[in-house]
Amino acid sequence: MITTLKNELLTVRISSHGAELQNILDNRTGHEYLWQGDDAFWGRRSPVLFPIVGALWQGRYRMDGQIYEMGQHGFARDMEFVPMDSPEDDEAWFALDWTEETLARYPRKFRLEIGYALRSERLTVMWRVRNLDTREMPFQIGAHPAFNYPDFHASDPVHAYFTFGAQGPLYAEVIKEKGCVGDEISEIVLDPERRLPVTAGTFSRDALIFAGRQVRRVSMLTKEGQPYLTVFSDAPLTGLWSKSADAPFVCIEPWWGRTDHVDYEGEYHGRSHIQALVPGATFEASYLIIIDGI
């Protein structure tokens, strides 16, 4: 099922499958900002990452003394959400409740609600995680929206630029093995205008992971340096990623969680950047996509 939000500037569509964003379309020019998925590169568009962000070392984790297996980024992105009544006409909400199937992979009862609010050139993505269990609920949640490069040509020396709402040097954690981080921290080299040129080599070692709330705002500029879009959040981590040197998209990812460290085989609640809810409590977070090119 597809739900549509529309105003004079943008049309936004969301699928109930994964409550996943499908389109961010400029109504005047017809330009599509959101990557449309292509299995030749990456078949998804903007999946929600829950109840883990990133990869588990060896694809498994321990909770309550038991071993469970789970694929990268969790299971919510592949499940059908139920559309909810929305409080406003410019909002759309979706819910996913625990099932016996989810309990076999993640032994906590939960409710995950995902909302979208379209106002002018701004799209707010909202999350509510409710602990319906009788025990504390550790979890992670994150976003993975992919955006089309404007006027993409694989041979261009620069595909786009990133600017960051941060002063001073920036440092990124580096993926080492099987999607998991090691101990290496890399300083990100910016140009004299404090921009990060996105080139064929930017993601040669997988994602760039900015921890410690170094980055709250990431703005994407065209290869000519013109405003294109901005992602803003208060997330403790932000990831930047693209599939390959010739992939025509890039992801800007606010995360409340992070992939495992290599060799980590401890309890789930000991994973890096875990969120935790006592029984009956609710976690709320959001991020904002601003279409600067309008």
Short mmCIF file of C-alpha atoms in Angstrom, two decimals:
data_model
loop_
_atom_site.label_atom_id
_atom_site.label_comp_id
_atom_site.label_asym_id
_atom_site.label_seq_id
_atom_site.Cartn_x
_atom_site.Cartn_y
_atom_site.Cartn_z
CA MET A 1 0.00 0.00 0.00
CA ILE A 2 1.28 3.45 -0.95
CA THR A 3 0.40 6.61 0.99
CA THR A 4 0.91 10.03 -0.65
CA LEU A 5 1.64 13.40 0.93
CA LYS A 6 1.61 16.38 -1.41
CA ASN A 7 1.87 20.16 -1.29
CA GLU A 8 2.63 22.85 -3.84
CA LEU A 9 6.36 21.99 -3.84
CA LEU A 10 6.82 18.27 -3.26
CA THR A 11 5.14 14.90 -3.59
CA VAL A 12 6.19 12.27 -1.05
CA ARG A 13 5.14 8.63 -1.21
CA ILE A 14 5.57 5.98 1.49
CA SER A 15 5.06 2.23 1.23
CA SER A 16 3.49 0.27 4.07
CA HIS A 17 6.15 -2.38 3.40
CA GLY A 18 8.87 -1.35 5.83
CA ALA A 19 7.13 2.03 6.18
CA GLU A 20 9.76 2.96 3.61
CA LEU A 21 9.96 6.30 1.85
CA GLN A 22 9.53 5.83 -1.92
CA ASN A 23 9.64 9.30 -3.49
CA ILE A 24 10.60 12.90 -2.84
CA LEU A 25 9.49 14.50 -6.11
CA ASP A 26 9.79 18.16 -7.11
CA ASN A 27 6.34 19.03 -8.48
CA ARG A 28 7.61 21.86 -10.67
CA THR A 29 10.58 20.22 -12.39
CA GLY A 30 9.77 16.53 -11.99
CA HIS A 31 13.17 15.94 -10.38
CA GLU A 32 13.32 12.91 -8.08
CA TYR A 33 15.55 13.45 -5.06
CA LEU A 34 15.24 9.95 -3.63
CA TRP A 35 17.14 7.02 -5.15
CA GLN A 36 14.61 4.68 -6.78
CA GLY A 37 16.37 1.40 -6.12
CA ASP A 38 18.22 -0.74 -8.62
CA ASP A 39 19.55 -4.21 -7.80
CA ALA A 40 22.54 -3.53 -10.03
CA PHE A 41 23.69 -1.18 -7.26
CA TRP A 42 21.35 -1.29 -4.24
CA GLY A 43 17.69 -2.27 -4.38
CA ARG A 44 16.40 -0.25 -1.43
CA ARG A 45 15.46 3.42 -1.11
CA SER A 46 15.17 4.49 2.53
CA PRO A 47 14.86 1.55 4.92
CA VAL A 48 14.44 1.90 8.68
CA LEU A 49 17.09 0.05 10.67
CA PHE A 50 15.60 -1.77 13.68
CA PRO A 51 16.29 -3.36 16.16
CA ILE A 52 19.96 -3.15 15.15
CA VAL A 53 22.01 -0.71 13.10
CA GLY A 54 24.71 -2.23 10.95
CA ALA A 55 26.08 -5.74 11.26
CA LEU A 56 26.38 -8.20 14.12
CA TRP A 57 29.77 -9.86 14.41
CA GLN A 58 29.31 -13.32 12.87
CA GLY A 59 25.61 -12.46 12.34
CA ARG A 60 24.56 -13.31 15.88
CA TYR A 61 24.13 -11.81 19.32
CA ARG A 62 23.51 -12.90 22.90
CA MET A 63 20.53 -11.75 24.98
CA ASP A 64 19.31 -13.21 28.27
CA GLY A 65 22.00 -15.86 27.91
CA GLN A 66 20.59 -17.12 24.58
CA ILE A 67 22.09 -16.84 21.09
CA TYR A 68 20.03 -15.24 18.30
CA GLU A 69 20.80 -14.63 14.64
CA MET A 70 19.89 -11.52 12.69
CA GLY A 71 20.89 -10.04 9.33
CA GLN A 72 22.37 -6.61 8.82
CA HIS A 73 20.16 -3.70 9.93
CA GLY A 74 17.49 -5.90 11.49
CA PHE A 75 14.08 -7.03 10.28
CA ALA A 76 11.71 -4.04 10.37
CA ARG A 77 12.62 -2.94 6.84
CA ASP A 78 11.26 -6.23 5.46
CA MET A 79 7.97 -6.33 7.37
CA GLU A 80 4.52 -4.99 6.59
CA PHE A 81 3.44 -2.02 8.70
CA VAL A 82 -0.18 -1.08 9.40
CA PRO A 83 -1.25 2.46 8.40
CA MET A 84 -2.43 4.47 11.42
CA ASP A 85 -4.87 7.35 11.73
CA SER A 86 -2.76 10.49 11.37
CA PRO A 87 -3.32 13.57 13.54
CA GLU A 88 -2.79 15.99 10.63
CA ASP A 89 -3.54 15.93 6.91
CA ASP A 90 0.12 16.53 6.11
CA GLU A 91 1.26 13.51 8.15
CA ALA A 92 1.27 9.75 7.58
CA TRP A 93 1.89 7.18 10.32
CA PHE A 94 2.59 3.43 10.27
CA ALA A 95 2.90 0.82 13.04
CA LEU A 96 4.67 -2.50 13.47
CA ASP A 97 3.87 -4.71 16.46
CA TRP A 98 5.83 -7.66 17.76
CA THR A 99 4.85 -11.12 16.55
CA GLU A 100 5.87 -14.66 17.39
CA GLU A 101 8.16 -14.41 14.37
CA THR A 102 9.95 -11.33 15.74
CA LEU A 103 10.21 -12.88 19.23
CA ALA A 104 12.15 -15.77 17.72
CA ARG A 105 14.74 -13.29 16.45
CA TYR A 106 14.52 -10.53 19.06
CA PRO A 107 13.08 -11.59 22.45
CA ARG A 108 11.23 -8.42 23.37
CA LYS A 109 7.66 -7.26 22.80
CA PHE A 110 7.60 -3.86 21.13
CA ARG A 111 5.63 -1.42 19.02
CA LEU A 112 7.43 0.64 16.39
CA GLU A 113 5.65 3.67 14.93
CA ILE A 114 7.04 5.64 11.98
CA GLY A 115 5.62 8.97 10.89
CA TYR A 116 6.21 11.40 8.02
CA ALA A 117 5.24 15.08 8.02
CA LEU A 118 5.53 17.17 4.85
CA ARG A 119 5.55 20.93 5.39
CA SER A 120 6.73 23.23 2.62
CA GLU A 121 10.16 21.98 1.47
CA ARG A 122 10.74 20.02 4.69
CA LEU A 123 10.05 16.35 5.36
CA THR A 124 10.28 15.23 8.99
CA VAL A 125 10.68 11.52 9.68
CA MET A 126 9.55 10.52 13.19
CA TRP A 127 10.02 7.35 15.23
CA ARG A 128 8.35 6.07 18.39
CA VAL A 129 9.57 2.84 19.98
CA ARG A 130 7.42 1.44 22.81
CA ASN A 131 8.54 -1.28 25.21
CA LEU A 132 5.57 -3.62 25.65
CA ASP A 133 7.64 -6.22 27.47
CA THR A 134 8.04 -6.87 31.20
CA ARG A 135 11.83 -6.55 30.91
CA GLU A 136 14.18 -3.75 29.91
CA MET A 137 14.36 -3.47 26.14
CA PRO A 138 17.74 -2.72 24.54
CA PHE A 139 17.57 -1.71 20.88
CA GLN A 140 19.04 0.43 18.13
CA ILE A 141 17.32 2.40 15.39
CA GLY A 142 18.57 4.28 12.37
CA ALA A 143 17.77 5.78 8.98
CA HIS A 144 19.21 4.87 5.58
CA PRO A 145 17.82 7.32 2.99
CA ALA A 146 19.56 7.29 -0.39
CA PHE A 147 19.61 10.41 -2.56
CA ASN A 148 20.21 10.74 -6.27
CA TYR A 149 23.27 12.69 -7.31
CA PRO A 150 22.11 15.63 -9.43
CA ASP A 151 23.21 15.35 -13.07
CA PHE A 152 25.25 12.21 -12.40
CA HIS A 153 28.02 11.03 -14.73
CA ALA A 154 30.28 8.25 -13.48
CA SER A 155 33.30 9.84 -15.17
CA ASP A 156 32.96 13.16 -13.31
CA PRO A 157 35.88 13.75 -10.93
CA VAL A 158 33.45 15.08 -8.30
CA HIS A 159 29.84 13.86 -8.00
CA ALA A 160 28.76 16.28 -5.26
CA TYR A 161 30.02 18.01 -2.12
CA PHE A 162 29.13 17.61 1.54
CA THR A 163 29.26 20.40 4.08
CA PHE A 164 28.81 19.86 7.79
CA GLY A 165 27.39 21.92 10.63
CA ALA A 166 30.61 21.45 12.59
CA GLN A 167 33.77 23.38 13.35
CA GLY A 168 37.24 21.93 13.63
CA PRO A 169 38.49 18.60 12.29
CA LEU A 170 36.17 15.65 11.65
CA TYR A 171 37.02 12.03 12.42
CA ALA A 172 35.35 8.90 11.08
CA GLU A 173 35.33 5.34 12.36
CA VAL A 174 36.40 2.90 9.67
CA ILE A 175 34.81 -0.41 8.67
CA LYS A 176 37.40 -3.17 9.05
CA GLU A 177 35.81 -6.55 8.38
CA LYS A 178 32.38 -8.08 7.68
CA GLY A 179 30.68 -4.69 8.04
CA CYS A 180 32.10 -4.18 11.53
CA VAL A 181 34.41 -1.44 12.77
CA GLY A 182 37.94 -1.80 14.09
CA ASP A 183 40.00 0.61 16.15
CA GLU A 184 41.08 2.83 13.26
CA ILE A 185 39.90 6.45 13.27
CA SER A 186 40.44 8.47 10.09
CA GLU A 187 40.61 12.26 9.86
CA ILE A 188 38.37 13.53 7.07
CA VAL A 189 40.17 15.93 4.76
CA LEU A 190 38.05 18.89 3.64
CA ASP A 191 38.84 21.32 0.86
CA PRO A 192 39.68 25.00 1.58
CA GLU A 193 35.95 25.81 1.65
CA ARG A 194 35.41 23.11 4.31
CA ARG A 195 33.64 20.84 1.86
CA LEU A 196 34.08 17.10 1.38
CA PRO A 197 34.25 16.33 -2.35
CA VAL A 198 32.40 13.08 -3.10
CA THR A 199 34.54 11.19 -5.59
CA ALA A 200 34.92 7.64 -6.86
CA GLY A 201 37.22 6.92 -3.92
CA THR A 202 35.24 8.44 -1.06
CA PHE A 203 33.60 5.15 -0.03
CA SER A 204 36.33 2.77 -1.15
CA ARG A 205 36.49 1.43 2.43
CA ASP A 206 32.72 1.35 2.99
CA ALA A 207 30.79 3.88 5.10
CA LEU A 208 32.18 6.90 6.91
CA ILE A 209 30.86 6.85 10.49
CA PHE A 210 30.87 10.08 12.50
CA ALA A 211 30.36 9.38 16.19
CA GLY A 212 30.02 11.61 19.25
CA ARG A 213 27.50 13.98 17.64
CA GLN A 214 30.32 15.54 15.61
CA VAL A 215 27.81 16.10 12.82
CA ARG A 216 24.22 17.25 13.20
CA ARG A 217 23.74 18.80 9.77
CA VAL A 218 24.92 17.33 6.48
CA SER A 219 24.25 19.43 3.40
CA MET A 220 24.69 18.01 -0.08
CA LEU A 221 25.75 20.44 -2.80
CA THR A 222 25.78 19.87 -6.54
CA LYS A 223 29.12 19.38 -8.27
CA GLU A 224 28.89 23.09 -9.14
CA GLY A 225 28.60 23.86 -5.41
CA GLN A 226 24.91 24.83 -5.44
CA PRO A 227 22.52 23.89 -2.57
CA TYR A 228 20.72 20.58 -3.14
CA LEU A 229 19.46 19.07 0.13
CA THR A 230 20.18 18.88 3.85
CA VAL A 231 19.68 16.17 6.47
CA PHE A 232 19.49 17.44 10.05
CA SER A 233 19.22 15.40 13.25
CA ASP A 234 20.36 15.11 16.85
CA ALA A 235 21.55 11.53 16.29
CA PRO A 236 24.65 10.41 18.19
CA LEU A 237 26.08 9.03 14.94
CA THR A 238 25.82 9.89 11.26
CA GLY A 239 26.86 7.56 8.46
CA LEU A 240 27.68 8.43 4.86
CA TRP A 241 27.75 5.64 2.29
CA SER A 242 27.45 4.68 -1.34
CA LYS A 243 27.61 1.23 -2.87
CA SER A 244 30.39 1.69 -5.40
CA ALA A 245 32.42 4.23 -7.34
CA ASP A 246 29.89 4.31 -10.20
CA ALA A 247 26.70 4.18 -8.08
CA PRO A 248 24.50 7.23 -8.87
CA PHE A 249 23.38 7.81 -5.27
CA VAL A 250 24.67 8.53 -1.78
CA CYS A 251 23.15 7.86 1.66
CA ILE A 252 23.04 10.27 4.62
CA GLU A 253 22.14 8.20 7.68
CA PRO A 254 21.24 9.41 11.20
CA TRP A 255 21.81 6.54 13.63
CA TRP A 256 20.90 5.83 17.22
CA GLY A 257 23.17 2.78 17.17
CA ARG A 258 26.17 1.38 15.36
CA THR A 259 27.57 -1.79 13.84
CA ASP A 260 29.51 -4.18 16.08
CA HIS A 261 33.22 -3.95 16.75
CA VAL A 262 35.12 -6.85 15.21
CA ASP A 263 35.28 -9.85 17.55
CA TYR A 264 32.45 -8.59 19.79
CA GLU A 265 30.51 -11.54 21.20
CA GLY A 266 29.16 -10.10 24.43
CA GLU A 267 25.58 -9.45 25.52
CA TYR A 268 23.36 -7.38 23.25
CA HIS A 269 23.07 -4.59 25.82
CA GLY A 270 26.86 -4.24 25.69
CA ARG A 271 26.88 -3.29 22.00
CA SER A 272 28.08 0.19 21.20
CA HIS A 273 25.47 2.98 21.32
CA ILE A 274 22.62 0.88 22.66
CA GLN A 275 19.33 2.55 23.58
CA ALA A 276 17.35 1.05 26.47
CA LEU A 277 13.72 1.32 27.57
CA VAL A 278 12.23 0.23 30.87
CA PRO A 279 8.89 -1.59 30.64
CA GLY A 280 6.12 0.73 29.44
CA ALA A 281 8.50 3.49 28.31
CA THR A 282 8.66 5.16 24.88
CA PHE A 283 11.67 6.35 22.88
CA GLU A 284 11.12 9.19 20.42
CA ALA A 285 13.46 10.57 17.78
CA SER A 286 13.28 12.24 14.38
CA TYR A 287 15.33 13.59 11.53
CA LEU A 288 14.65 16.28 8.94
CA ILE A 289 15.17 16.30 5.17
CA ILE A 290 15.24 19.81 3.68
CA ILE A 291 15.10 20.21 -0.10
CA ASP A 292 17.42 23.19 -0.59
CA GLY A 293 17.25 23.08 -4.38
CA ILE A 294 13.66 24.37 -4.52
#
